[in-house]
Amino acid sequence: MKTNQKILIVGGVAGGASAAARLRRLDESANIIMFEKDEYISFANCGLPYYIGGEITDKEALTLQTPESFNARFNVDVRNFNEVKTIDSKNKTITVYNHQTQSEYQESYDKLLLSMGAKPIKPNIPGIDSNKVFTLRNIPDTYKIKEYVDINKPKHATVVGGGFIGIEMAENLHLAGVNVTIVEMSNQVIAPIDYDMACEVHQHLISKGINLALNTTLQSINDDGKNLSVTLNDQIVPTDMVIMAIGVTPETMIVKGSGIATNKRGAIIVNDKMETSVTDIYAVGDTIEIKNYITNNVGYIPLAGPANKQGRIAADNICGLNRHYQGTQGSSILKVFDLTVASSGINEKTAKELKLDYDKVYTYSANHAGYYPGAVNMSIKVLFDKKDGKILGAQIVGYDGVDKRMDVLATAIRAKMTGYDLTELELCYAPPYGSAKDPVNMAGFVIENILTNKVKQYNWDDVATLPRDGSVTLLDTRSELEYANGHIDGYINIPLDSLRSRLHELDINKPVYVTCQIGLRGYIASRILSQNGFETYNLNGGYRLYNTIFDQNYNKSENNTIKSSSPLDDIKTIKVNACGLQCPGPIVKLSATLETAKDGDIIEIQTTDPAFASDLDGYCRRTGNELIELSCNKGISNAKIKKGQQPILTEDKNNKNMIIFSGDLDKAIASFIIANGAAAMGRKVTMFFTFWGLNIIRRPEKIKTKKNLISKMFAMMMPRGSKKLSLSKMNMGGMGAKMIRAVMKDKNIDSLEDLIKTAQDNGVELIACSMSMDVMGIKNEELIDGVKLSGVATMLANGEESDMSLFI
């Protein structure tokens, strides 16, 4: 190792400061000079937004080192307010401008390390130079924004960009009392995660009072000296300040003319020893092009962690230690109010662009043992290679414990581990900290099941293309209560616990597409079905993921509380602790409590089930109870429900209700043609059979039952099943009915029996009137499979939820 080297470092924050400290530890004799054009070095740039929001109150806490303290500790000549302007690589000198003396000078070097970082992108649009438009890169920027907020008391801020800085600034401005709108050009915030995971973040931001404008472009900023406004998608919107956070670009102007190679973005090209294309010049941090650790492709990932590691490796190589940088995998984590979002490795967008042969799993696991207070689910998405199960990337959205699991998954990616390996990880367990089957293990189990063909899956974006023509079976295995509270159109409901006894209701010749709440019950159902000869597919992520993506409308107040004006004085309050219970546990527990409560009683329920909050409003409206308050904090939902005689409403009235009184063949055919047409359009259809209509759904074979004389006489006089029905006109002793069936067959029109089967496959609900059955002497066992028994109240309730009721 050469001693007494003169080493110049350009940039004194993450990569530069890390390299300077490492160089001194390796070489006490080196002459190390660090140049920083601004006042501050080695500051906590990731903490800057939190000073604006008041989370960090001491401005001194942002400065990790001063030039004086750094020099005292590491004997480095720190020259702040000194800006490097040019590099003469041939003569190994740099030109420096001293902002304090307003003079220029040259400095020679043996080794040169470049760590200038990146600067915020400012688009060339009208009004961008207004003094009410801010960017956030360094401590002076922070003080400037903080001062503007404190003095001018803005009521509204527009944050342009939904990335890390944009989200952090939105949160902290909101905490400072400013109403915030995030403007994002794409359809999601936080680009490193995928849209399906970002949807959960969208809901959380909206619930916290943030206005979210996705697919929206900032066209201009209009400042007349008094009022400020922005033009968004041709619409002028008033605001009080603008934060530009649309990304960063490498700050590499000084390398022009130096011979140092850069890419189209302007990032410096380096090898794995952090060497540039020019001998004795190194570069690290946000100025450089990186190699992606997973794909080996080049890219640009400006993160503090890699910058610090690159600085250390560059220092080692300057001192002759022959170290190599293996690549960047993009491990990152973000606080979004009380939500945590983390990712590592590649996302699905990248996997598709590179045409990788990958698959993915979604799991929902609690941060610690469910029975220990405060357990909250986290949403986990893991991408893996189909060939060998190697982990390619992971994303987690949740609360406590997200950082721990993502660090484990990031380590697994770095170690090139597979889904099989995740199942074998022995992770720390005690009820307050985790579960015996950790969320990381659970993700591994699901991946292993797919790799070993124990289950086949389909995804949320496949649902819309599944046929609704009866050629497949769409099956929801959740409880009846969950199903009633919301389900995917076209899916029939057979709860998991009754599936084995109801297998005869399913056509073994048709593929079965299963769903449940989060995928677990669907997996169990798939195992039952596949071992009984069915071709089966399980919905990846279940109804929870599907509903998160497609139910993006949340009408909540700014503080995430829905409030009612109903007086709460002198009302009995019943407290229910449903924490740790998984869906449908909380709703079932609430329902049981409501049954024993008196009208006017208030039920206060607390739960950690993530689906509870989104389901509760619909549940209350469907059951006639009043939701008077709903709040969520760190994944724990707190709700107050008043038991009362509220009108039972539905979110829409697209359902179709049919009352079938007639037992005539032509009217039965017409009824089922209409029912199948409505079901094919995604409508919920109920068919209520009463009196003579009951003959349509009778079994054709004679069933031995105990009946009295009158019932036996009725049975003898009535047609047994659909094939015995006569026409309402021109029956001609049965000839007319035979002629109609012959014509239908010739024209390739389904028979009545086929129409009935198609209706059941499409989720049409067949209901037999129990009162009419008693009158007509028809027993339950005489009806075809899949028919439910009910009374007039059900028929009327279905009518109230429908936009059409047909009496046939």
PDB file of N, CA, C and O in Angstrom, residues 52 156 167 202 320 388 474 508 598 618 622 670 753 777 791:
ATOM      1  N   ILE A  52     -39.240  19.137   9.799  1.00  0.00           N
ATOM      2  CA  ILE A  52     -40.311  20.019   9.318  1.00  0.00           C
ATOM      3  C   ILE A  52     -41.627  19.695  10.011  1.00  0.00           C
ATOM      4  O   ILE A  52     -42.395  20.589  10.377  1.00  0.00           O
ATOM      5  N   HIS A 156     -52.794  24.941   2.723  1.00  0.00           N
ATOM      6  CA  HIS A 156     -52.744  23.813   1.787  1.00  0.00           C
ATOM      7  C   HIS A 156     -51.393  23.753   1.092  1.00  0.00           C
ATOM      8  O   HIS A 156     -50.811  24.785   0.741  1.00  0.00           O
ATOM      9  N   ILE A 167     -43.884  11.298   0.025  1.00  0.00           N
ATOM     10  CA  ILE A 167     -44.726  10.732   1.088  1.00  0.00           C
ATOM     11  C   ILE A 167     -44.310  11.284   2.447  1.00  0.00           C
ATOM     12  O   ILE A 167     -45.154  11.674   3.272  1.00  0.00           O
ATOM     13  N   HIS A 202     -52.534   3.603  -0.501  1.00  0.00           N
ATOM     14  CA  HIS A 202     -53.481   4.631  -0.926  1.00  0.00           C
ATOM     15  C   HIS A 202     -54.608   4.778   0.088  1.00  0.00           C
ATOM     16  O   HIS A 202     -54.973   5.894   0.492  1.00  0.00           O
ATOM     17  N   GLY A 320      -5.406  -0.482  -1.492  1.00  0.00           N
ATOM     18  CA  GLY A 320      -4.841  -1.721  -2.000  1.00  0.00           C
ATOM     19  C   GLY A 320      -5.437  -2.998  -1.454  1.00  0.00           C
ATOM     20  O   GLY A 320      -4.791  -4.053  -1.531  1.00  0.00           O
ATOM     21  N   ASP A 388     -36.305 -22.780  -9.674  1.00  0.00           N
ATOM     22  CA  ASP A 388     -35.635 -23.289  -8.475  1.00  0.00           C
ATOM     23  C   ASP A 388     -36.148 -22.673  -7.175  1.00  0.00           C
ATOM     24  O   ASP A 388     -35.681 -23.029  -6.089  1.00  0.00           O
ATOM     25  N   LEU A 474     -67.112 -21.045  -9.810  1.00  0.00           N
ATOM     26  CA  LEU A 474     -66.489 -19.998  -9.004  1.00  0.00           C
ATOM     27  C   LEU A 474     -66.988 -20.162  -7.575  1.00  0.00           C
ATOM     28  O   LEU A 474     -68.183 -20.017  -7.314  1.00  0.00           O
ATOM     29  N   ILE A 508     -67.787 -32.220 -11.208  1.00  0.00           N
ATOM     30  CA  ILE A 508     -66.386 -32.640 -11.206  1.00  0.00           C
ATOM     31  C   ILE A 508     -65.724 -32.423 -12.557  1.00  0.00           C
ATOM     32  O   ILE A 508     -64.497 -32.413 -12.669  1.00  0.00           O
ATOM     33  N   LYS A 598     -79.464  -4.531  23.673  1.00  0.00           N
ATOM     34  CA  LYS A 598     -80.757  -3.866  23.533  1.00  0.00           C
ATOM     35  C   LYS A 598     -80.631  -2.717  22.543  1.00  0.00           C
ATOM     36  O   LYS A 598     -79.558  -2.161  22.343  1.00  0.00           O
ATOM     37  N   GLY A 618     -70.415  -1.575   5.559  1.00  0.00           N
ATOM     38  CA  GLY A 618     -71.391  -2.346   4.798  1.00  0.00           C
ATOM     39  C   GLY A 618     -72.191  -3.285   5.681  1.00  0.00           C
ATOM     40  O   GLY A 618     -73.398  -3.459   5.497  1.00  0.00           O
ATOM     41  N   ARG A 622     -76.261  -3.201   6.180  1.00  0.00           N
ATOM     42  CA  ARG A 622     -77.057  -4.367   5.806  1.00  0.00           C
ATOM     43  C   ARG A 622     -77.855  -4.926   6.983  1.00  0.00           C
ATOM     44  O   ARG A 622     -78.842  -5.626   6.783  1.00  0.00           O
ATOM     45  N   ALA A 670     -88.524 -19.175 -19.694  1.00  0.00           N
ATOM     46  CA  ALA A 670     -88.311 -17.723 -19.735  1.00  0.00           C
ATOM     47  C   ALA A 670     -87.661 -17.227 -18.450  1.00  0.00           C
ATOM     48  O   ALA A 670     -86.767 -16.373 -18.477  1.00  0.00           O
ATOM     49  N   GLU A 753     -83.543 -28.078 -18.190  1.00  0.00           N
ATOM     50  CA  GLU A 753     -82.673 -28.704 -17.193  1.00  0.00           C
ATOM     51  C   GLU A 753     -81.249 -28.131 -17.264  1.00  0.00           C
ATOM     52  O   GLU A 753     -80.605 -27.889 -16.234  1.00  0.00           O
ATOM     53  N   GLY A 777     -97.524 -30.025   0.349  1.00  0.00           N
ATOM     54  CA  GLY A 777     -97.102 -31.352   0.782  1.00  0.00           C
ATOM     55  C   GLY A 777     -95.787 -31.795   0.186  1.00  0.00           C
ATOM     56  O   GLY A 777     -95.551 -32.989  -0.001  1.00  0.00           O
ATOM     57  N   GLY A 791     -88.529 -18.124   3.881  1.00  0.00           N
ATOM     58  CA  GLY A 791     -89.893 -17.625   3.957  1.00  0.00           C
ATOM     59  C   GLY A 791     -90.060 -16.305   3.241  1.00  0.00           C
ATOM     60  O   GLY A 791     -89.164 -15.809   2.554  1.00  0.00           O
TER      61      GLY A 791
END
